[in-house]
CSV table of C-alpha atoms in Angstrom, one decimal:
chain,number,residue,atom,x,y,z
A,1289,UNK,CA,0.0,0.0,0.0
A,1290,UNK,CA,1.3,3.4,-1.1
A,1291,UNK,CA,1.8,5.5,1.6
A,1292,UNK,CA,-0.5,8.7,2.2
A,1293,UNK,CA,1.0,12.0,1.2
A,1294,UNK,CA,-1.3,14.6,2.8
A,1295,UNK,CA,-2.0,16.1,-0.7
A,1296,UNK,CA,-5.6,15.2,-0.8
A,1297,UNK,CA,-6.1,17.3,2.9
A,1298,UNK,CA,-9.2,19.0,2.3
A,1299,UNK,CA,-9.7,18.2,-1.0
A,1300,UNK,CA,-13.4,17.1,-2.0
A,1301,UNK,CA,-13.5,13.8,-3.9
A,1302,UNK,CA,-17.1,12.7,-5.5
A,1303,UNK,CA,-17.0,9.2,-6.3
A,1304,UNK,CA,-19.6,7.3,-7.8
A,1305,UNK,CA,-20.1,3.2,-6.2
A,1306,UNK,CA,-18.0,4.2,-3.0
A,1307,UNK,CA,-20.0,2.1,-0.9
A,1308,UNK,CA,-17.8,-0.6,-1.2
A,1309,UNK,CA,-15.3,-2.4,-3.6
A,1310,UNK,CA,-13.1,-0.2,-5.3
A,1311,UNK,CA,-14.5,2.9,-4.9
A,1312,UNK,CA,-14.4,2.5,-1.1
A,1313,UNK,CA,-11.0,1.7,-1.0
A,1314,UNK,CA,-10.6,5.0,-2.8
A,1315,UNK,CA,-12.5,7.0,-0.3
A,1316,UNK,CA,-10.8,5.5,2.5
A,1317,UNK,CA,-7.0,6.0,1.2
A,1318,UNK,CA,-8.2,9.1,0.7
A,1319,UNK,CA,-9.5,10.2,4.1
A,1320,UNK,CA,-6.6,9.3,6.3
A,1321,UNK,CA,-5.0,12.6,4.0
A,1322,UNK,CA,-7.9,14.4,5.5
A,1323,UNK,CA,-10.2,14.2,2.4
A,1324,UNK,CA,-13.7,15.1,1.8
A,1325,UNK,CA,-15.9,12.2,0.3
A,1326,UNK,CA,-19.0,12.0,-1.5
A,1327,UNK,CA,-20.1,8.9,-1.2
A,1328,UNK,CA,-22.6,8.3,-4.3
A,1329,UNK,CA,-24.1,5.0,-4.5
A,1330,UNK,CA,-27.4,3.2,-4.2
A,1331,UNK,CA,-27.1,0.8,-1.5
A,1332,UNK,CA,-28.7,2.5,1.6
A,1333,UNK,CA,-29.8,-0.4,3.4
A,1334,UNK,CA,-28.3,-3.7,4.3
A,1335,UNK,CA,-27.9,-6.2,1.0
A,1336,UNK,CA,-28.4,-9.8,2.0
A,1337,UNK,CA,-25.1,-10.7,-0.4
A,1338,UNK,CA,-23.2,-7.7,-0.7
A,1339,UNK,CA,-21.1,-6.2,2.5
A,1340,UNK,CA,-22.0,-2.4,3.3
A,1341,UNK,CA,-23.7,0.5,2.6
A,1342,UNK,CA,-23.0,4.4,2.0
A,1343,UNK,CA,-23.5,4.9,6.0
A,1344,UNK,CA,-21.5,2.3,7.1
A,1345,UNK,CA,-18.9,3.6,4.5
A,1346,UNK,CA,-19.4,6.9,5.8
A,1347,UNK,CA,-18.3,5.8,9.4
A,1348,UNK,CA,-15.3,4.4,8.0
A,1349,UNK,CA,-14.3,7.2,6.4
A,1350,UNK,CA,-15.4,9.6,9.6
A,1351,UNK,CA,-13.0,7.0,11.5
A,1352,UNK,CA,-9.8,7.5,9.2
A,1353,UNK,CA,-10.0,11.4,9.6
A,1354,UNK,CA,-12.1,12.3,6.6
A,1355,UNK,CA,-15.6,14.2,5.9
A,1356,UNK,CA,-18.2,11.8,4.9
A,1357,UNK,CA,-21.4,12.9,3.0
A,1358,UNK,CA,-23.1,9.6,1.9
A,1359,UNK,CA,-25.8,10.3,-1.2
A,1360,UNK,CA,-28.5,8.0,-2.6
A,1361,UNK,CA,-27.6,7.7,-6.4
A,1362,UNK,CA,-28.5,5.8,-9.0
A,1363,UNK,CA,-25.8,7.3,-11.6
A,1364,UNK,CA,-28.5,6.8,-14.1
A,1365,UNK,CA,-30.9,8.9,-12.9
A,1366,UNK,CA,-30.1,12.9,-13.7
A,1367,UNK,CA,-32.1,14.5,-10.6
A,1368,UNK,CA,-30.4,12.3,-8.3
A,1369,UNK,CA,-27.1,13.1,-9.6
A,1370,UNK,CA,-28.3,16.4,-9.7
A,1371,UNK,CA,-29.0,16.8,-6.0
A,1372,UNK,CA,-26.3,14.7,-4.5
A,1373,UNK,CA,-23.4,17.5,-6.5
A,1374,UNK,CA,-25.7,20.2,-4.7
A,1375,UNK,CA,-25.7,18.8,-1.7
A,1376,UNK,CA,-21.6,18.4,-2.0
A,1377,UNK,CA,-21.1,21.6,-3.4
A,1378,UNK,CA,-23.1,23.2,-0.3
A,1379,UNK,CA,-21.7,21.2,2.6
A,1380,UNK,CA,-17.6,21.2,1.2
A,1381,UNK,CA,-17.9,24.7,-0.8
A,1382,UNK,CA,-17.1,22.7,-4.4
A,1383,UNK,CA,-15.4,19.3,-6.1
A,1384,UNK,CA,-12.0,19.1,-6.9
A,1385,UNK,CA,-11.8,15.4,-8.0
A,1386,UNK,CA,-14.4,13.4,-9.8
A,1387,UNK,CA,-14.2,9.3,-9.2
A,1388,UNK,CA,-16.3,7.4,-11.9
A,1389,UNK,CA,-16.1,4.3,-10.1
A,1390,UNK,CA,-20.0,2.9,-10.6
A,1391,UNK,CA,-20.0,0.1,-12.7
A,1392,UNK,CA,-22.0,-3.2,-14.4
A,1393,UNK,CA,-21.2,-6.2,-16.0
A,1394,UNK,CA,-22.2,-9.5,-17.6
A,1395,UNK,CA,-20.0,-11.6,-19.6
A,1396,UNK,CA,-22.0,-13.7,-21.3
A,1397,UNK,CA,-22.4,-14.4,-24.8
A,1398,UNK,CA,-24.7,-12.4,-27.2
A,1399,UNK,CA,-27.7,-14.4,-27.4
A,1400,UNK,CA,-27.7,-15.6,-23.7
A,1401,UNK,CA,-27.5,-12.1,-22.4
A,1402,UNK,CA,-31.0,-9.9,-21.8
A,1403,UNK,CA,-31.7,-6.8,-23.1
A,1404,UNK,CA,-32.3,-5.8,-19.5
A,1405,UNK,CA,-29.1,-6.9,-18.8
A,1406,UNK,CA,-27.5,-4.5,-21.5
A,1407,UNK,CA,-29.4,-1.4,-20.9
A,1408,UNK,CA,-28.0,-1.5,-17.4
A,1409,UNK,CA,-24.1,-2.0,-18.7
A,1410,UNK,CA,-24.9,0.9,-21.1
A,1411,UNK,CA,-27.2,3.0,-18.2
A,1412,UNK,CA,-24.6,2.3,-15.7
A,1413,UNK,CA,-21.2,2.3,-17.6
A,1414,UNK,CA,-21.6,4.7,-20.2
A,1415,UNK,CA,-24.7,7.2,-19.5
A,1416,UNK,CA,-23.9,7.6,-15.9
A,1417,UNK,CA,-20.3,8.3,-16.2
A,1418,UNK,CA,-21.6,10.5,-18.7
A,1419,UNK,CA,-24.4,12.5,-17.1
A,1420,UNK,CA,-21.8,12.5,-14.0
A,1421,UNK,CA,-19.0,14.0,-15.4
A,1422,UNK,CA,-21.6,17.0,-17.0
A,1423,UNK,CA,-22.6,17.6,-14.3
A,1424,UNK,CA,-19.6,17.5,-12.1
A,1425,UNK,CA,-17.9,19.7,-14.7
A,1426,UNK,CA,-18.6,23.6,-13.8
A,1427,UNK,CA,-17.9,22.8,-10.2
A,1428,UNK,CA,-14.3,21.2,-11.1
A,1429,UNK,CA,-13.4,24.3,-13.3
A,1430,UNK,CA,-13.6,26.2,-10.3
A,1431,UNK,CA,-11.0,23.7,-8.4
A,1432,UNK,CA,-7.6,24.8,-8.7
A,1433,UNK,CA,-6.3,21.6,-9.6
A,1434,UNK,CA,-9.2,19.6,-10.9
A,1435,UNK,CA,-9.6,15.8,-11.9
A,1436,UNK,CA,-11.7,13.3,-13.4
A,1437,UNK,CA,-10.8,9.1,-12.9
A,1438,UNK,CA,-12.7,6.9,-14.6
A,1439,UNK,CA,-12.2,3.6,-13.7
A,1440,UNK,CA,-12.5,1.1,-16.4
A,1441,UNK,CA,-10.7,-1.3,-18.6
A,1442,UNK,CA,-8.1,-0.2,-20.8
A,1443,UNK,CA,-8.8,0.9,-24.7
A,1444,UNK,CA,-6.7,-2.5,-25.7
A,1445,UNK,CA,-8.2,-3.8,-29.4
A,1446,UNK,CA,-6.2,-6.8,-28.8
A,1447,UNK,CA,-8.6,-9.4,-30.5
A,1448,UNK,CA,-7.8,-11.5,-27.3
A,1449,UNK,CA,-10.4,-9.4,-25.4
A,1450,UNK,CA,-13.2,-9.8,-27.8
A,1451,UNK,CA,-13.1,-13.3,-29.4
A,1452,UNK,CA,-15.0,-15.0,-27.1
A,1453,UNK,CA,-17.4,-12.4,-27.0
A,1454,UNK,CA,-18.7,-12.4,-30.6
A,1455,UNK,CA,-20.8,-14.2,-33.2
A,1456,UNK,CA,-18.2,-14.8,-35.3
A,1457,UNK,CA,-14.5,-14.7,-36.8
A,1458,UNK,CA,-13.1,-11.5,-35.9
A,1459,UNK,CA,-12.2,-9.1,-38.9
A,1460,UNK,CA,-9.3,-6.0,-39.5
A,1461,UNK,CA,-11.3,-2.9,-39.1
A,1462,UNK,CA,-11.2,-0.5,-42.3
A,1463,UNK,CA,-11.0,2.5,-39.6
A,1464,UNK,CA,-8.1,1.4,-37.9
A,1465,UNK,CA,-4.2,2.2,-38.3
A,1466,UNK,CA,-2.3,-0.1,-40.7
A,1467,UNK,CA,-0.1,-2.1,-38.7
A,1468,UNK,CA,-2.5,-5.0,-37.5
A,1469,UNK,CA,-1.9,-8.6,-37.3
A,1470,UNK,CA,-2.6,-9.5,-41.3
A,1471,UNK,CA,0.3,-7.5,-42.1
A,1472,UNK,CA,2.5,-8.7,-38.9
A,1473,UNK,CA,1.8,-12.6,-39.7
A,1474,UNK,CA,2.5,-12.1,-43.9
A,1475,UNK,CA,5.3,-9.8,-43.7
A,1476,UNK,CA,8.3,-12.4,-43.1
A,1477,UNK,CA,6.5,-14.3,-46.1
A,1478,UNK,CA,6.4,-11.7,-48.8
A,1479,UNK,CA,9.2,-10.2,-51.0
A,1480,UNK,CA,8.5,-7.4,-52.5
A,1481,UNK,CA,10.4,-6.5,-55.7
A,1482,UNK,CA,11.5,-3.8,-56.8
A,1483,UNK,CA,10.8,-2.7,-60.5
A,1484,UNK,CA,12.6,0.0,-62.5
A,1485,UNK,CA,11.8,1.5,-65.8
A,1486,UNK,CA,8.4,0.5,-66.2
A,1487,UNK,CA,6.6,4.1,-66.0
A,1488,UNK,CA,8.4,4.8,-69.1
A,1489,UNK,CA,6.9,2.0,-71.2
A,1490,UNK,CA,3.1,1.8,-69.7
A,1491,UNK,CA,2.8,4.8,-66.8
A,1492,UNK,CA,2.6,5.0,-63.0
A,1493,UNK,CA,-0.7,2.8,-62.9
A,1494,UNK,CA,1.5,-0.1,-64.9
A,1495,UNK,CA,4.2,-0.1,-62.4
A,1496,UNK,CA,2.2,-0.3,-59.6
A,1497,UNK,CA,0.7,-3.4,-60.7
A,1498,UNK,CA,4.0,-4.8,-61.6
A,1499,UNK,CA,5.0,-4.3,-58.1
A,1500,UNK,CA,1.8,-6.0,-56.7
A,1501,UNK,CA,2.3,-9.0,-59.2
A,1502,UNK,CA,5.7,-9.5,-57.4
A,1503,UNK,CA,3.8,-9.6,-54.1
A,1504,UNK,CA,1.3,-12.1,-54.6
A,1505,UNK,CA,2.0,-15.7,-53.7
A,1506,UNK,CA,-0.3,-18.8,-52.4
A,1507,UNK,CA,-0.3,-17.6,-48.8
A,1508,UNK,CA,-1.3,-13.7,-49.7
A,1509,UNK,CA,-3.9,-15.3,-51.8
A,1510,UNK,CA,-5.1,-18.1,-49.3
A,1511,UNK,CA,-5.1,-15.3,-46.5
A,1512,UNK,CA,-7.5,-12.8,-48.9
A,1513,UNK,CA,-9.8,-15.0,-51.2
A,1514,UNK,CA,-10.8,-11.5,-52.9
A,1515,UNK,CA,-10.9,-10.7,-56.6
A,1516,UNK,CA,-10.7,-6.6,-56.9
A,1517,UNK,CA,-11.6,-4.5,-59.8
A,1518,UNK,CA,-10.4,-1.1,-60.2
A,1519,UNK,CA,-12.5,1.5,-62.3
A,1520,UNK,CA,-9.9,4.4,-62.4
A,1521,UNK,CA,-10.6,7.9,-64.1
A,1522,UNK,CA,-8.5,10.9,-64.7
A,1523,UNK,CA,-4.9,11.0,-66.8
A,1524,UNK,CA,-4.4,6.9,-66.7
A,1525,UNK,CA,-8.1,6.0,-66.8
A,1526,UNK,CA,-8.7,2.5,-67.7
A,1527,UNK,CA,-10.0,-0.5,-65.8
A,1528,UNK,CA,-7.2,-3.0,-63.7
A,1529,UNK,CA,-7.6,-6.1,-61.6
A,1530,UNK,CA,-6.2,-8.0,-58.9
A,1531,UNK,CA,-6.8,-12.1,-58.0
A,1532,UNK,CA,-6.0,-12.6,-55.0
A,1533,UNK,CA,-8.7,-15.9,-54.5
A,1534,UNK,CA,-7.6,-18.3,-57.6
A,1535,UNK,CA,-4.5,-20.3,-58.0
A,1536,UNK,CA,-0.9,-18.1,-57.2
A,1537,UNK,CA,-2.9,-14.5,-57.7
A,1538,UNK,CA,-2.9,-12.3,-60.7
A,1539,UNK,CA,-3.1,-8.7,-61.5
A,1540,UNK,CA,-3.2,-6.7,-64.3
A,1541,UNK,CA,-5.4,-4.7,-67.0
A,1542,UNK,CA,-8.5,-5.5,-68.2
A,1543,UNK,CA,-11.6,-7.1,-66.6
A,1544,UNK,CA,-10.7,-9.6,-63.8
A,1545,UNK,CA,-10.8,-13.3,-65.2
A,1546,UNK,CA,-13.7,-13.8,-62.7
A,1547,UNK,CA,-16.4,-11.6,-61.4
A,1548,UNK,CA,-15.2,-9.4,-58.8
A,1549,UNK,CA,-16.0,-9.2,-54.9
A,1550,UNK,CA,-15.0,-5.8,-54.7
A,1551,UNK,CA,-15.1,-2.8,-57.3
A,1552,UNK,CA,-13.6,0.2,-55.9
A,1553,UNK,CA,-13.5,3.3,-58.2
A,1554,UNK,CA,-11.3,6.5,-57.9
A,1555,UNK,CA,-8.8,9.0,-59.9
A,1556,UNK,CA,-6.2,7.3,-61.2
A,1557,UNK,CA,-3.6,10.1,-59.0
A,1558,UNK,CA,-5.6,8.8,-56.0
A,1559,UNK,CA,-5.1,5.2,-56.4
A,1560,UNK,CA,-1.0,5.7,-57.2
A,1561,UNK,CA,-0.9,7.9,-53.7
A,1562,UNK,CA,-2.9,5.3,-52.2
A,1563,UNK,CA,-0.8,2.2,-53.0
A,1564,UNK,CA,2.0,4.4,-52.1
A,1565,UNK,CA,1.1,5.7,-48.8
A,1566,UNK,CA,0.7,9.2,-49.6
A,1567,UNK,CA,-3.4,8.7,-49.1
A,1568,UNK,CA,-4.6,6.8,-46.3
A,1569,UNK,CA,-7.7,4.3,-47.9
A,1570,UNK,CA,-9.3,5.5,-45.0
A,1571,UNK,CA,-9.7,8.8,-45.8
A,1572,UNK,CA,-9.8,8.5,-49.3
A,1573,UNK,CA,-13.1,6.9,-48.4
A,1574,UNK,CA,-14.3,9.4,-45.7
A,1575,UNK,CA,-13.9,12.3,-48.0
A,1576,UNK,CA,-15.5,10.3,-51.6
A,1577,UNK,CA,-12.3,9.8,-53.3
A,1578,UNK,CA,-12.4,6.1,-53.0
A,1579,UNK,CA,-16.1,4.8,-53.6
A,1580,UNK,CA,-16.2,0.6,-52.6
A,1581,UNK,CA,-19.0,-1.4,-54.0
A,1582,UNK,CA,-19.0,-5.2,-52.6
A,1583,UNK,CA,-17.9,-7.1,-49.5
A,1584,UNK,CA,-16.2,-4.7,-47.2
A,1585,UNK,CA,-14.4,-7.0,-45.5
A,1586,UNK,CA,-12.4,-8.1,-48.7
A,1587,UNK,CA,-11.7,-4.4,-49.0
A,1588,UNK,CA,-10.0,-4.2,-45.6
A,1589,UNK,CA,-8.0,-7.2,-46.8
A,1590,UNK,CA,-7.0,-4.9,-49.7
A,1591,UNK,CA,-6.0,-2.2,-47.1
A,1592,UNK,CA,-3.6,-4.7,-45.3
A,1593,UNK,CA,-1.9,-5.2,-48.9
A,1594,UNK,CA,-1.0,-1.7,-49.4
A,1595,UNK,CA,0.5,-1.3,-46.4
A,1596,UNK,CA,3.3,-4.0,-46.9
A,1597,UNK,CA,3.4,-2.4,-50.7
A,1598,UNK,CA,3.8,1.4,-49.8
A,1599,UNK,CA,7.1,1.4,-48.9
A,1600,UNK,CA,8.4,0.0,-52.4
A,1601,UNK,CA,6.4,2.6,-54.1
């Protein structure tokens, strides 16, 4: 246990689920430094499984040298919010640290959890560390040294965390940075050539697609199973094609030897700076310089396939 530094002496801590758990060992470290604590939390009368309640928390607090003001809150509900910052504001002058500690969960599996069960994880979780925090707000501006800890797990896409939560085979996200696991688990595989002279004899579009013929091999085609037609406009209009679901993968001119999952149609400047880094296909498709018609999640592939490309271009 980290010792107490006196810092939090006098200081006024609102903090949501304090009556017991986590947020009550927060209010208690925090009142042998002489804290002030709102105690906001629903429990006000003895549960028959869970220890405590914002009274007895309150004592405990009292006992370690802090102020205690224990509030009836349901963190979803905006007038009892509402009140309990009033009441704070009025008994310890303001708030200088906001706790977001209130919490639900229930990790089951899609179809076995409730709805009832998911409008309190989203009530709970997300509204009422919402509604808190807007509320808490104009009072903290006045503190000269204002906080806000939410207290939640951390922003980690790791697919680890989510496959055993979903319906289905987890996919790379089209909105996400570049460097993901398709790219990670190809890259010792692929070598990518490097080819010279080629914008002379057939432009920048022809020597792009020479470089992503020297890319494609069985495992880049086993790991897409995608055919992609390109319908570009501008200086080098024309119409291209990539194969990246039959045999060792082709590319080239010309319509695709098989009908294509994916058509995605741009300027043919676009696409070079695309394939080449200079245009992120993520924005290209935010802003309608890349339109996609087909199966998204091929695209994405596509995306993955740049990345190890652009550095060559």
């Amino acid at each position: 246990m980290l010792q107490n530094t006196g810092k939090l002496a006098g200081q006024t801590l609102f903090i949501t689920g304090a009556s017991r758990g986590i947020g009550k060992a927060i209010a208690l470290k925090a009142a042998k430094d002489g804290a002030n604590v709102v105690i906001a939390a629903k429990t006000a009368q003895v549960h028959p499984k869970l220890p405590g309640t914002i009274y007895t928390a309150a004592e405990e607090i009292e006992a370690l040298g802090g102020k205690a003001l224990p509030c009836i809150v349901d963190v979803r509900d905006e007038k009892q919010i509402g009140e309990a910052v009033e009441r704070a504001v009025q008994k310890f002058g303001g708030i200088d640290i906001l706790v977001n500690n209130a919490s639900a969960i229930n990790l089951t599996g899609t179809l076995e959890t409730s709805m009832k069960k998911v409008d309190l994880m989203l009530g709970v979780n997300l509204r009422g560390t919402y509604l808190t925090s807007k509320l808490c707000i104009p009072h903290l501006l006045k503190s000269k040294n204002p906080h806000i800890l939410n207290l939640s797990p951390p922003l980690n896409l790791n697919p680890i965390w989510f496959k055993n939560h979903t319906g289905n085979a987890l996919l790379p996200d089209f909105f996400l940075d570049e460097a993901e696991a398709l790219v990670q688990n190809m890259g010792d595989q692929v070598v990518i050539p490097v080819v010279k002279g080629s914008a002379a004899t057939g432009g920048p579009i022809a020597e792009t697609f020479n470089i992503i013929k020297g890319v494609l091999n069985p495992d880049v085609v086993k790991s897409t199973g995608g055919v992609y037609r390109f319908d570009l406009s501008g200086e080098h209009a024309g119409v291209w094609f990539i194969d990246m679901k039959n045999g060792g993968g082709s590319a080239g001119s010309g319509e695709p030897p098989v009908k294509a999952d994916v058509i995605m149609t741009m300027d043919s400047a676009d696409f070079t700076k695309m394939f080449a880094g200079k245009l992120k296909p993520t924005m290209a498709f935010m802003t309608g310089k890349l339109m996609i018609k087909g199966d998204m999640s091929l695209a994405i592939k596509m995306e993955k396939m740049m990345s190890m490309m652009k550095s060559k271009l």
